[in-house]
Amino acid sequence: AVKLLTENSPEIKENAIQTDKQIDRKEKEIETLCMRLLLQQQPVASDLRVISSALKMISDMERIGDQASDIAEMAEYTAVDAVQSKVHIIDMAAATIKMVTESVDSFVKKDINAARAVIKHDSIVDGLFDKVKGELIDAVQQRRRLMVNGFNKAGLVCREPKGAFYAFPCIKSTGLTSEEFCERLLIEKKVAVVPGTAFGQGGEGFIRASYCY
């Protein structure tokens, strides 16, 4: 799924979605087997802990499959160049895959040292997450400055927003109503913005533009 951030391929997307469906089927198979063992064998002590752990693990892995499918769906709308140059999502995905793989191996092999190593590796993923978060914040701030400065240079007074992902410039100098401005911008420049009147009559003379895309 993460490959789609750099390779926008329909085949890769379909493979991620189909793999999620396979994971769902496997979860049901393993869950059925575990329930059969619980009902027929009535395990206790270590055997019961193994089955309980397996049930928890398949639930978590099924959720990972769902999230991978979501990433595949969202990747279509992600700016590939921005991801390649500014975000360490690929590294974070690789580190996470390593953790999941080695955690399952440690469970199957009953290797406590391998399990402890996985726990320590979590700090690497945390560090990459903080790095990604910081880069995304910087990217949004850069887009905000670009948009606000662009409006002001064009003669449309715009204050820098302190929250959300929208600028609210004043377009009164154009002599157009908010709806007229939005319609002309859409027709002539193929850019969609929202008239200020969509938020009440006090919004006349303003438009709302998003800088999160």
mmCIF file of C-alpha atoms in Angstrom:
data_model
loop_
_atom_site.group_PDB
_atom_site.id
_atom_site.type_symbol
_atom_site.label_atom_id
_atom_site.label_comp_id
_atom_site.label_asym_id
_atom_site.label_seq_id
_atom_site.Cartn_x
_atom_site.Cartn_y
_atom_site.Cartn_z
ATOM 1 C CA ALA A 1 0.000 0.000 0.000
ATOM 2 C CA VAL A 2 2.810 2.436 0.831
ATOM 3 C CA LYS A 3 4.362 1.786 -2.597
ATOM 4 C CA LEU A 4 1.377 3.630 -4.047
ATOM 5 C CA LEU A 5 2.764 6.851 -2.598
ATOM 6 C CA THR A 6 5.614 6.642 -5.116
ATOM 7 C CA GLU A 7 4.114 4.332 -7.746
ATOM 8 C CA ASN A 8 0.517 5.256 -8.554
ATOM 9 C CA SER A 9 -0.299 1.873 -10.068
ATOM 10 C CA PRO A 10 -3.852 0.451 -10.325
ATOM 11 C CA GLU A 11 -2.367 -3.048 -10.078
ATOM 12 C CA ILE A 12 -0.621 -2.296 -6.779
ATOM 13 C CA LYS A 13 -3.792 -0.710 -5.400
ATOM 14 C CA GLU A 14 -5.917 -3.706 -6.368
ATOM 15 C CA ASN A 15 -3.349 -6.086 -4.894
ATOM 16 C CA ALA A 16 -3.444 -4.216 -1.563
ATOM 17 C CA ILE A 17 -7.248 -4.335 -1.476
ATOM 18 C CA GLN A 18 -7.372 -8.032 -2.388
ATOM 19 C CA THR A 19 -4.713 -8.842 0.207
ATOM 20 C CA ASP A 20 -6.888 -7.188 2.851
ATOM 21 C CA LYS A 21 -9.722 -9.520 1.846
ATOM 22 C CA GLN A 22 -7.400 -12.507 2.165
ATOM 23 C CA ILE A 23 -6.392 -11.341 5.645
ATOM 24 C CA ASP A 24 -10.068 -11.093 6.605
ATOM 25 C CA ARG A 25 -10.634 -14.693 5.490
ATOM 26 C CA LYS A 26 -7.555 -15.920 7.362
ATOM 27 C CA GLU A 27 -8.696 -14.149 10.505
ATOM 28 C CA LYS A 28 -12.025 -15.960 10.395
ATOM 29 C CA GLU A 29 -10.325 -19.315 9.791
ATOM 30 C CA ILE A 30 -7.918 -18.884 12.721
ATOM 31 C CA GLU A 31 -10.664 -17.501 14.957
ATOM 32 C CA THR A 32 -12.843 -20.555 14.181
ATOM 33 C CA LEU A 33 -9.949 -22.887 14.971
ATOM 34 C CA CYS A 34 -9.237 -21.125 18.271
ATOM 35 C CA MET A 35 -12.890 -21.228 19.328
ATOM 36 C CA ARG A 36 -13.053 -24.928 18.469
ATOM 37 C CA LEU A 37 -10.012 -25.591 20.640
ATOM 38 C CA LEU A 38 -11.499 -23.581 23.503
ATOM 39 C CA LEU A 39 -14.817 -25.410 23.355
ATOM 40 C CA GLN A 40 -13.582 -28.926 22.671
ATOM 41 C CA GLN A 41 -10.243 -29.069 24.505
ATOM 42 C CA GLN A 42 -10.936 -26.612 27.333
ATOM 43 C CA PRO A 43 -7.262 -25.600 27.586
ATOM 44 C CA VAL A 44 -5.794 -24.147 30.775
ATOM 45 C CA ALA A 45 -2.602 -22.390 31.869
ATOM 46 C CA SER A 46 -0.042 -21.907 29.084
ATOM 47 C CA ASP A 47 -2.252 -23.449 26.384
ATOM 48 C CA LEU A 48 -5.041 -21.024 27.188
ATOM 49 C CA ARG A 49 -2.619 -18.092 27.118
ATOM 50 C CA VAL A 50 -1.353 -19.152 23.677
ATOM 51 C CA ILE A 51 -4.871 -19.306 22.237
ATOM 52 C CA SER A 52 -5.864 -16.001 23.865
ATOM 53 C CA SER A 53 -2.726 -14.368 22.473
ATOM 54 C CA ALA A 54 -3.442 -15.758 19.003
ATOM 55 C CA LEU A 55 -6.961 -14.322 19.060
ATOM 56 C CA LYS A 56 -5.609 -10.901 20.044
ATOM 57 C CA MET A 57 -2.891 -11.063 17.379
ATOM 58 C CA ILE A 58 -5.203 -11.915 14.493
ATOM 59 C CA SER A 59 -7.504 -9.073 15.512
ATOM 60 C CA ASP A 60 -4.584 -6.628 15.444
ATOM 61 C CA MET A 61 -3.284 -7.949 12.118
ATOM 62 C CA GLU A 62 -6.748 -7.749 10.577
ATOM 63 C CA ARG A 63 -6.836 -4.106 11.621
ATOM 64 C CA ILE A 64 -3.435 -3.570 9.992
ATOM 65 C CA GLY A 65 -4.889 -5.008 6.786
ATOM 66 C CA ASP A 66 -7.808 -2.587 6.968
ATOM 67 C CA GLN A 67 -5.449 0.339 7.476
ATOM 68 C CA ALA A 68 -3.283 -0.769 4.545
ATOM 69 C CA SER A 69 -6.402 -0.851 2.376
ATOM 70 C CA ASP A 70 -7.259 2.674 3.553
ATOM 71 C CA ILE A 71 -3.751 3.849 2.623
ATOM 72 C CA ALA A 72 -4.199 2.338 -0.837
ATOM 73 C CA GLU A 73 -7.443 4.258 -1.274
ATOM 74 C CA MET A 74 -5.956 7.562 -0.043
ATOM 75 C CA ALA A 75 -2.718 7.305 -2.033
ATOM 76 C CA GLU A 76 -4.582 8.257 -5.214
ATOM 77 C CA TYR A 77 -5.098 11.757 -3.813
ATOM 78 C CA THR A 78 -1.575 12.229 -2.395
ATOM 79 C CA ALA A 79 1.020 14.499 -4.006
ATOM 80 C CA VAL A 80 3.709 11.981 -4.947
ATOM 81 C CA ASP A 81 6.550 14.508 -5.337
ATOM 82 C CA ALA A 82 5.908 15.935 -1.878
ATOM 83 C CA VAL A 83 5.986 12.475 -0.333
ATOM 84 C CA GLN A 84 9.237 11.518 -2.065
ATOM 85 C CA SER A 85 11.117 14.683 -1.148
ATOM 86 C CA LYS A 86 9.864 15.594 2.308
ATOM 87 C CA VAL A 87 8.308 12.699 4.129
ATOM 88 C CA HIS A 88 9.921 9.565 5.586
ATOM 89 C CA ILE A 89 6.749 7.497 5.348
ATOM 90 C CA ILE A 90 8.494 4.789 3.308
ATOM 91 C CA ASP A 91 11.126 4.342 6.026
ATOM 92 C CA MET A 92 8.434 4.287 8.686
ATOM 93 C CA ALA A 93 6.477 1.633 6.786
ATOM 94 C CA ALA A 94 9.588 -0.544 6.398
ATOM 95 C CA ALA A 95 10.361 -0.271 10.115
ATOM 96 C CA THR A 96 6.760 -1.144 11.000
ATOM 97 C CA ILE A 97 6.721 -4.166 8.673
ATOM 98 C CA LYS A 98 9.945 -5.353 10.322
ATOM 99 C CA MET A 99 8.336 -5.034 13.757
ATOM 100 C CA VAL A 100 5.191 -6.950 12.778
ATOM 101 C CA THR A 101 7.158 -9.728 11.074
ATOM 102 C CA GLU A 102 9.620 -10.181 13.930
ATOM 103 C CA SER A 103 6.906 -10.010 16.590
ATOM 104 C CA VAL A 104 4.999 -12.848 14.917
ATOM 105 C CA ASP A 105 8.241 -14.832 14.563
ATOM 106 C CA SER A 106 9.028 -14.346 18.254
ATOM 107 C CA PHE A 107 5.562 -15.629 19.164
ATOM 108 C CA VAL A 108 5.790 -18.696 16.923
ATOM 109 C CA LYS A 109 9.335 -19.530 18.051
ATOM 110 C CA LYS A 110 8.618 -18.566 21.672
ATOM 111 C CA ASP A 111 11.735 -16.384 21.617
ATOM 112 C CA ILE A 112 11.555 -13.877 24.460
ATOM 113 C CA ASN A 113 14.766 -12.100 23.428
ATOM 114 C CA ALA A 114 13.411 -11.504 19.923
ATOM 115 C CA ALA A 115 10.205 -10.127 21.459
ATOM 116 C CA ARG A 116 12.181 -7.705 23.613
ATOM 117 C CA ALA A 117 14.147 -6.566 20.561
ATOM 118 C CA VAL A 118 10.877 -5.746 18.796
ATOM 119 C CA ILE A 119 9.776 -3.604 21.734
ATOM 120 C CA LYS A 120 13.043 -1.642 21.569
ATOM 121 C CA HIS A 121 12.603 -1.178 17.813
ATOM 122 C CA ASP A 122 9.362 0.694 18.493
ATOM 123 C CA SER A 123 11.407 3.785 19.390
ATOM 124 C CA ILE A 124 12.633 3.896 15.763
ATOM 125 C CA VAL A 125 9.065 3.980 14.483
ATOM 126 C CA ASP A 126 8.180 6.645 17.059
ATOM 127 C CA GLY A 127 11.107 8.768 15.914
ATOM 128 C CA LEU A 128 10.080 8.452 12.264
ATOM 129 C CA PHE A 129 6.515 9.346 13.198
ATOM 130 C CA ASP A 130 7.682 12.549 14.887
ATOM 131 C CA LYS A 131 9.805 13.347 11.834
ATOM 132 C CA VAL A 132 6.882 12.760 9.450
ATOM 133 C CA LYS A 133 4.583 14.853 11.616
ATOM 134 C CA GLY A 134 7.062 17.713 11.667
ATOM 135 C CA GLU A 135 7.543 17.565 7.907
ATOM 136 C CA LEU A 136 3.810 17.593 7.281
ATOM 137 C CA ILE A 137 3.366 20.590 9.565
ATOM 138 C CA ASP A 138 6.137 22.404 7.702
ATOM 139 C CA ALA A 139 4.529 21.521 4.349
ATOM 140 C CA VAL A 140 1.142 22.870 5.452
ATOM 141 C CA GLN A 141 2.704 26.063 6.811
ATOM 142 C CA GLN A 142 4.574 26.566 3.552
ATOM 143 C CA ARG A 143 1.355 26.168 1.557
ATOM 144 C CA ARG A 144 -0.413 28.570 3.880
ATOM 145 C CA ARG A 145 2.255 31.250 3.414
ATOM 146 C CA LEU A 146 2.247 30.702 -0.347
ATOM 147 C CA MET A 147 -1.511 31.121 -0.579
ATOM 148 C CA VAL A 148 -1.787 34.101 1.768
ATOM 149 C CA ASN A 149 1.098 35.914 0.072
ATOM 150 C CA GLY A 150 -0.386 35.153 -3.329
ATOM 151 C CA PHE A 151 -3.757 36.656 -2.412
ATOM 152 C CA ASN A 152 -2.170 39.778 -0.940
ATOM 153 C CA LYS A 153 0.070 40.289 -3.970
ATOM 154 C CA ALA A 154 -3.019 40.016 -6.167
ATOM 155 C CA GLY A 155 -4.663 42.822 -4.189
ATOM 156 C CA LEU A 156 -7.003 40.550 -2.230
ATOM 157 C CA VAL A 157 -6.447 41.309 1.446
ATOM 158 C CA CYS A 158 -5.927 38.085 3.362
ATOM 159 C CA ARG A 159 -4.896 37.559 6.973
ATOM 160 C CA GLU A 160 -2.852 34.502 7.831
ATOM 161 C CA PRO A 161 -5.164 31.913 9.425
ATOM 162 C CA LYS A 162 -4.110 30.548 12.802
ATOM 163 C CA GLY A 163 -5.891 27.221 12.482
ATOM 164 C CA ALA A 164 -7.628 24.785 10.118
ATOM 165 C CA PHE A 165 -6.610 24.589 6.440
ATOM 166 C CA TYR A 166 -8.451 27.533 4.921
ATOM 167 C CA ALA A 167 -7.730 31.131 3.935
ATOM 168 C CA PHE A 168 -10.551 33.705 3.888
ATOM 169 C CA PRO A 169 -9.467 36.542 1.568
ATOM 170 C CA CYS A 170 -11.516 39.670 0.899
ATOM 171 C CA ILE A 171 -12.539 40.002 -2.769
ATOM 172 C CA LYS A 172 -14.528 43.262 -2.449
ATOM 173 C CA SER A 173 -11.939 45.123 -4.555
ATOM 174 C CA THR A 174 -12.973 43.072 -7.601
ATOM 175 C CA GLY A 175 -16.497 44.497 -7.570
ATOM 176 C CA LEU A 176 -17.902 40.972 -7.749
ATOM 177 C CA THR A 177 -20.132 39.210 -5.282
ATOM 178 C CA SER A 178 -18.724 36.139 -3.571
ATOM 179 C CA GLU A 179 -20.742 33.798 -5.766
ATOM 180 C CA GLU A 180 -19.829 35.659 -8.961
ATOM 181 C CA PHE A 181 -16.129 35.523 -8.078
ATOM 182 C CA CYS A 182 -16.267 31.800 -7.322
ATOM 183 C CA GLU A 183 -18.146 31.032 -10.522
ATOM 184 C CA ARG A 184 -15.727 32.990 -12.718
ATOM 185 C CA LEU A 185 -12.704 31.456 -10.997
ATOM 186 C CA LEU A 186 -14.098 27.973 -11.606
ATOM 187 C CA ILE A 187 -14.948 28.605 -15.251
ATOM 188 C CA GLU A 188 -11.863 30.591 -16.234
ATOM 189 C CA LYS A 189 -9.148 29.018 -14.061
ATOM 190 C CA LYS A 190 -10.671 25.652 -13.101
ATOM 191 C CA VAL A 191 -10.125 26.460 -9.425
ATOM 192 C CA ALA A 192 -12.879 25.706 -6.918
ATOM 193 C CA VAL A 193 -13.368 27.897 -3.838
ATOM 194 C CA VAL A 194 -16.359 28.496 -1.574
ATOM 195 C CA PRO A 195 -18.261 31.808 -1.455
ATOM 196 C CA GLY A 196 -18.196 33.494 1.935
ATOM 197 C CA THR A 197 -21.995 33.656 1.922
ATOM 198 C CA ALA A 198 -22.026 29.889 2.417
ATOM 199 C CA PHE A 199 -21.194 30.716 6.038
ATOM 200 C CA GLY A 200 -23.762 33.494 6.456
ATOM 201 C CA GLN A 201 -24.544 36.887 4.986
ATOM 202 C CA GLY A 202 -21.623 38.396 6.878
ATOM 203 C CA GLY A 203 -19.375 36.414 4.551
ATOM 204 C CA GLU A 204 -20.323 38.463 1.491
ATOM 205 C CA GLY A 205 -17.223 39.934 -0.099
ATOM 206 C CA PHE A 206 -15.056 36.997 0.994
ATOM 207 C CA ILE A 207 -14.223 33.521 -0.270
ATOM 208 C CA ARG A 208 -12.820 30.454 1.461
ATOM 209 C CA ALA A 209 -9.894 28.659 -0.161
ATOM 210 C CA SER A 210 -8.253 25.459 1.044
ATOM 211 C CA TYR A 211 -4.491 24.994 1.075
ATOM 212 C CA CYS A 212 -4.430 21.371 2.204
ATOM 213 C CA TYR A 213 -4.534 19.811 -1.281
#
